[in-house]
Amino acid sequence: DQQVKQNSPSLSVQEGRISILNCDYTNSMFDYFLWYKKYPAEGPTFLISISSIKDKNEDGRFTVFLNKSAKHLSLHIVPSQPGDSAVYFCAASEMKTSYDKVIFGPGTSLSVIP
Amino acid sequence: SAVISQKPSRDICQRGTSLTIQCQVDSQVTMMFWYRQQPGQSLTLIATANQGSEATYESGFVIDKFPISRPNLTFSTLTVSNMSPEDSSIYLCSVPSGTGWSPEAFFGQGTRLTVV
């Protein structure tokens, strides 16, 4: 039972255009969402996050949008650059006072074509 | 930020043998996490390793198969025991980005294990 889904295994975008990576979740208790980027032969690196009290969070070229009613979030990269080519993982968690685990999606491989 | 070094970066092992993966962090951390990423799959948490106590395993993972050591606040090992081809995966260690638990984390570069 996949609680975090990324239905597009791969995505190709021209340099300078917008990249939109999508993520859906099933657990309505999730209230904190994250995106990680992973290059080959490296571990994932944290990119951006959003709490459920917000519907948008922006950091430079990266913006994450959250639609709680649809249980959907998306990562927008504008403008896309060749260095953005990587696998992007969506992740979700419940923010409690004690530890709870982070659930990762299967990832979307983004290719930015020069 | 934390710098995490994982060894080995990759290995090819015979079925029935065991492999121990080391994870070294450049700062003291309370919690360390071990993940597995099977081919084409998401990252799945194996266990949480706290210094001075037994590791906490997630459903589907047992100590006999994945024994973990946590001798101090900067080091941990994960052993994959009695390996089979189904254990072929990338294994990653991770630490929270904050002083306590936080959902944002730093990851090591991973150990790519192939069992033949």
Short mmCIF file of C-alpha atoms in Angstrom, two decimals:
data_model
loop_
_atom_site.label_atom_id
_atom_site.label_comp_id
_atom_site.label_asym_id
_atom_site.label_seq_id
_atom_site.Cartn_x
_atom_site.Cartn_y
_atom_site.Cartn_z
CA ASP A 1 0.00 0.00 0.00
CA GLN A 2 1.81 3.10 -1.27
CA GLN A 3 1.00 6.07 0.91
CA VAL A 4 3.04 8.47 -1.23
CA LYS A 5 2.77 8.17 -4.99
CA GLN A 6 4.68 9.72 -7.83
CA ASN A 7 2.91 8.45 -10.90
CA SER A 8 5.41 9.78 -13.43
CA PRO A 9 8.61 7.72 -13.33
CA SER A 10 10.31 10.18 -15.67
CA LEU A 11 9.96 13.66 -17.13
CA SER A 12 11.87 15.53 -19.86
CA VAL A 13 11.87 19.30 -20.08
CA GLN A 14 13.69 21.81 -22.25
CA GLU A 15 16.18 24.09 -20.54
CA GLY A 16 14.56 27.36 -19.49
CA ARG A 17 11.07 25.89 -19.33
CA ILE A 18 9.08 24.97 -16.23
CA SER A 19 9.38 21.50 -14.70
CA ILE A 20 6.36 20.29 -12.75
CA LEU A 21 6.72 17.17 -10.63
CA ASN A 22 3.62 15.75 -9.04
CA CYS A 23 2.99 13.78 -5.88
CA ASP A 24 -0.15 12.31 -4.33
CA TYR A 25 -0.67 10.93 -0.86
CA THR A 26 -3.35 8.83 0.75
CA ASN A 27 -2.85 9.35 4.47
CA SER A 28 -4.84 12.38 5.63
CA MET A 29 -2.77 12.49 8.83
CA PHE A 30 0.30 13.66 6.91
CA ASP A 31 0.93 17.31 7.68
CA TYR A 32 4.49 17.90 6.54
CA PHE A 33 5.84 17.32 3.07
CA LEU A 34 9.31 17.35 1.63
CA TRP A 35 11.12 17.09 -1.68
CA TYR A 36 14.56 15.55 -2.03
CA LYS A 37 16.86 15.53 -5.04
CA LYS A 38 19.22 12.65 -5.80
CA TYR A 39 22.08 12.53 -8.26
CA PRO A 40 23.54 9.17 -9.35
CA ALA A 41 25.96 7.65 -6.84
CA GLU A 42 24.99 10.25 -4.23
CA GLY A 43 22.55 10.25 -1.35
CA PRO A 44 19.35 12.30 -1.50
CA THR A 45 19.65 15.96 -0.53
CA PHE A 46 16.85 17.95 1.02
CA LEU A 47 15.40 20.52 -1.37
CA ILE A 48 12.27 22.16 0.02
CA SER A 49 9.41 21.43 2.40
CA ILE A 50 5.93 22.63 3.22
CA SER A 51 3.70 22.39 6.25
CA SER A 52 0.01 21.67 5.89
CA ILE A 53 -0.83 25.13 7.26
CA LYS A 54 0.49 26.59 4.02
CA ASP A 55 -0.44 26.04 0.41
CA LYS A 56 2.75 27.36 -1.14
CA ASN A 57 6.42 27.61 -0.26
CA GLU A 58 9.03 29.19 -2.46
CA ASP A 59 12.81 29.01 -2.44
CA GLY A 60 14.51 30.57 -5.41
CA ARG A 61 13.66 28.63 -8.54
CA PHE A 62 11.80 25.97 -6.55
CA THR A 63 8.18 26.27 -5.42
CA VAL A 64 6.09 23.61 -3.77
CA PHE A 65 2.30 23.79 -3.90
CA LEU A 66 0.03 21.84 -1.58
CA ASN A 67 -3.63 21.03 -2.20
CA LYS A 68 -4.82 19.35 0.97
CA SER A 69 -8.34 18.64 -0.24
CA ALA A 70 -6.94 16.76 -3.23
CA LYS A 71 -4.08 15.24 -1.21
CA HIS A 72 -1.75 16.48 -3.90
CA LEU A 73 1.46 18.44 -4.01
CA SER A 74 3.67 19.58 -6.81
CA LEU A 75 7.19 20.90 -7.22
CA HIS A 76 7.74 23.62 -9.80
CA ILE A 77 11.22 24.42 -11.07
CA VAL A 78 11.48 27.65 -13.04
CA PRO A 79 13.55 28.05 -15.11
CA SER A 80 14.80 24.49 -15.45
CA GLN A 81 18.54 24.03 -15.82
CA PRO A 82 20.57 21.01 -16.99
CA GLY A 83 21.99 20.69 -13.46
CA ASP A 84 18.47 20.01 -12.24
CA SER A 85 18.57 16.62 -13.98
CA ALA A 86 18.19 14.17 -11.10
CA VAL A 87 15.69 11.90 -9.38
CA TYR A 88 13.22 13.81 -7.21
CA PHE A 89 11.59 12.13 -4.23
CA CYS A 90 8.44 13.37 -2.60
CA ALA A 91 8.12 12.51 1.10
CA ALA A 92 5.53 12.98 3.83
CA SER A 93 5.39 12.85 7.59
CA GLU A 94 3.22 13.55 10.60
CA MET A 95 4.62 16.32 12.78
CA LYS A 96 4.09 15.05 16.29
CA THR A 97 5.97 15.92 19.42
CA SER A 98 7.70 12.58 19.19
CA TYR A 99 9.45 10.94 16.30
CA ASP A 100 7.54 9.50 13.42
CA LYS A 101 8.93 8.17 10.22
CA VAL A 102 9.07 9.84 6.85
CA ILE A 103 7.39 8.02 3.95
CA PHE A 104 9.02 8.41 0.56
CA GLY A 105 7.53 8.14 -2.89
CA PRO A 106 9.22 6.10 -5.64
CA GLY A 107 10.77 9.13 -7.32
CA THR A 108 10.56 10.92 -10.66
CA SER A 109 13.61 11.12 -12.88
CA LEU A 110 13.87 14.60 -14.39
CA SER A 111 15.93 15.24 -17.51
CA VAL A 112 16.51 18.85 -18.50
CA ILE A 113 17.56 19.01 -22.13
CA PRO A 114 19.95 21.82 -23.10
CA SER B 1 24.99 20.60 7.80
CA ALA B 2 26.31 17.12 8.54
CA VAL B 3 28.78 15.23 6.40
CA ILE B 4 28.09 11.51 6.28
CA SER B 5 30.59 8.98 4.98
CA GLN B 6 29.41 5.52 4.07
CA LYS B 7 31.58 2.51 3.33
CA PRO B 8 31.71 0.61 1.08
CA SER B 9 30.17 2.60 -1.75
CA ARG B 10 29.39 -0.63 -3.59
CA ASP B 11 29.98 -4.35 -3.30
CA ILE B 12 29.17 -7.58 -5.05
CA CYS B 13 28.62 -10.44 -2.62
CA GLN B 14 27.92 -14.14 -2.77
CA ARG B 15 24.58 -15.37 -1.50
CA GLY B 16 24.71 -16.71 2.04
CA THR B 17 27.42 -14.28 3.13
CA SER B 18 27.09 -11.10 5.21
CA LEU B 19 28.13 -7.51 4.56
CA THR B 20 28.66 -4.78 7.13
CA ILE B 21 28.09 -1.20 6.04
CA GLN B 22 29.66 1.61 8.01
CA CYS B 23 28.29 5.10 8.50
CA GLN B 24 30.42 7.90 9.98
CA VAL B 25 29.02 11.36 10.76
CA ASP B 26 31.19 14.42 11.31
CA SER B 27 29.13 15.58 14.31
CA GLN B 28 27.40 13.94 17.26
CA VAL B 29 23.81 12.93 16.57
CA THR B 30 21.26 11.19 18.73
CA MET B 31 19.41 9.40 15.96
CA MET B 32 20.70 7.62 12.89
CA PHE B 33 18.48 5.95 10.35
CA TRP B 34 19.08 3.13 7.92
CA TYR B 35 17.11 2.98 4.66
CA ARG B 36 16.87 0.53 1.81
CA GLN B 37 16.04 1.42 -1.78
CA GLN B 38 15.24 -1.62 -3.87
CA PRO B 39 15.48 -1.24 -7.66
CA GLY B 40 12.74 1.05 -8.93
CA GLN B 41 11.30 1.48 -5.45
CA SER B 42 11.13 4.25 -2.87
CA LEU B 43 13.35 4.59 0.16
CA THR B 44 12.10 2.34 2.95
CA LEU B 45 13.14 2.82 6.56
CA ILE B 46 14.79 -0.31 7.99
CA ALA B 47 15.48 0.88 11.53
CA THR B 48 16.37 3.76 13.80
CA ALA B 49 19.65 3.46 15.70
CA ASN B 50 19.92 5.36 18.98
CA GLN B 51 23.18 5.40 20.90
CA GLY B 52 23.05 3.32 24.05
CA SER B 53 19.90 1.41 23.22
CA GLU B 54 18.65 -1.30 20.90
CA ALA B 55 17.74 -0.26 17.40
CA THR B 56 14.05 0.11 16.59
CA TYR B 57 13.06 -1.92 13.55
CA GLU B 58 10.22 -1.17 11.17
CA SER B 59 7.62 -3.71 10.21
CA GLY B 60 9.10 -6.31 7.89
CA PHE B 61 12.67 -5.93 9.14
CA VAL B 62 14.21 -8.04 11.90
CA ILE B 63 17.37 -7.81 13.95
CA ASP B 64 18.63 -11.25 12.93
CA LYS B 65 18.67 -10.21 9.29
CA PHE B 66 19.80 -6.58 9.76
CA PRO B 67 21.79 -6.28 13.00
CA ILE B 68 22.76 -2.71 13.79
CA SER B 69 25.45 -1.35 16.07
CA ARG B 70 25.64 2.18 17.45
CA PRO B 71 28.75 2.34 19.64
CA ASN B 72 28.88 6.15 19.87
CA LEU B 73 27.17 9.34 18.71
CA THR B 74 29.04 9.57 15.38
CA PHE B 75 29.11 5.99 14.08
CA SER B 76 26.80 3.12 13.18
CA THR B 77 26.95 -0.11 11.24
CA LEU B 78 24.30 -2.10 9.44
CA THR B 79 24.93 -5.74 8.62
CA VAL B 80 23.00 -7.52 5.91
CA SER B 81 23.11 -11.16 6.98
CA ASN B 82 22.76 -14.40 5.04
CA MET B 83 22.28 -12.47 1.84
CA SER B 84 20.08 -13.50 -1.07
CA PRO B 85 19.62 -11.81 -4.46
CA GLU B 86 16.50 -10.10 -3.07
CA ASP B 87 18.80 -8.09 -0.79
CA SER B 88 20.33 -6.36 -3.81
CA SER B 89 19.55 -2.72 -3.07
CA ILE B 90 21.03 0.63 -2.20
CA TYR B 91 21.43 1.00 1.55
CA LEU B 92 21.59 4.52 2.97
CA CYS B 93 22.23 5.97 6.38
CA SER B 94 20.71 9.24 7.39
CA VAL B 95 20.65 11.72 10.29
CA PRO B 96 18.12 14.44 11.14
CA SER B 97 19.10 17.95 10.17
CA GLY B 98 18.25 19.34 13.61
CA THR B 99 19.56 18.52 17.06
CA GLY B 100 16.49 16.43 17.74
CA TRP B 101 14.26 14.65 15.30
CA SER B 102 13.21 16.59 12.24
CA PRO B 103 11.76 15.33 9.00
CA GLU B 104 14.54 16.98 7.02
CA ALA B 105 17.58 14.77 6.96
CA PHE B 106 21.09 14.38 5.61
CA PHE B 107 21.95 11.21 3.76
CA GLY B 108 25.13 9.33 3.09
CA GLN B 109 26.01 8.53 -0.52
CA GLY B 110 24.66 5.01 -0.18
CA THR B 111 26.02 1.51 -0.56
CA ARG B 112 25.01 -0.28 -3.73
CA LEU B 113 24.84 -3.98 -2.91
CA THR B 114 24.55 -6.69 -5.53
CA VAL B 115 24.07 -10.28 -4.37
CA VAL B 116 24.91 -13.02 -6.85
#
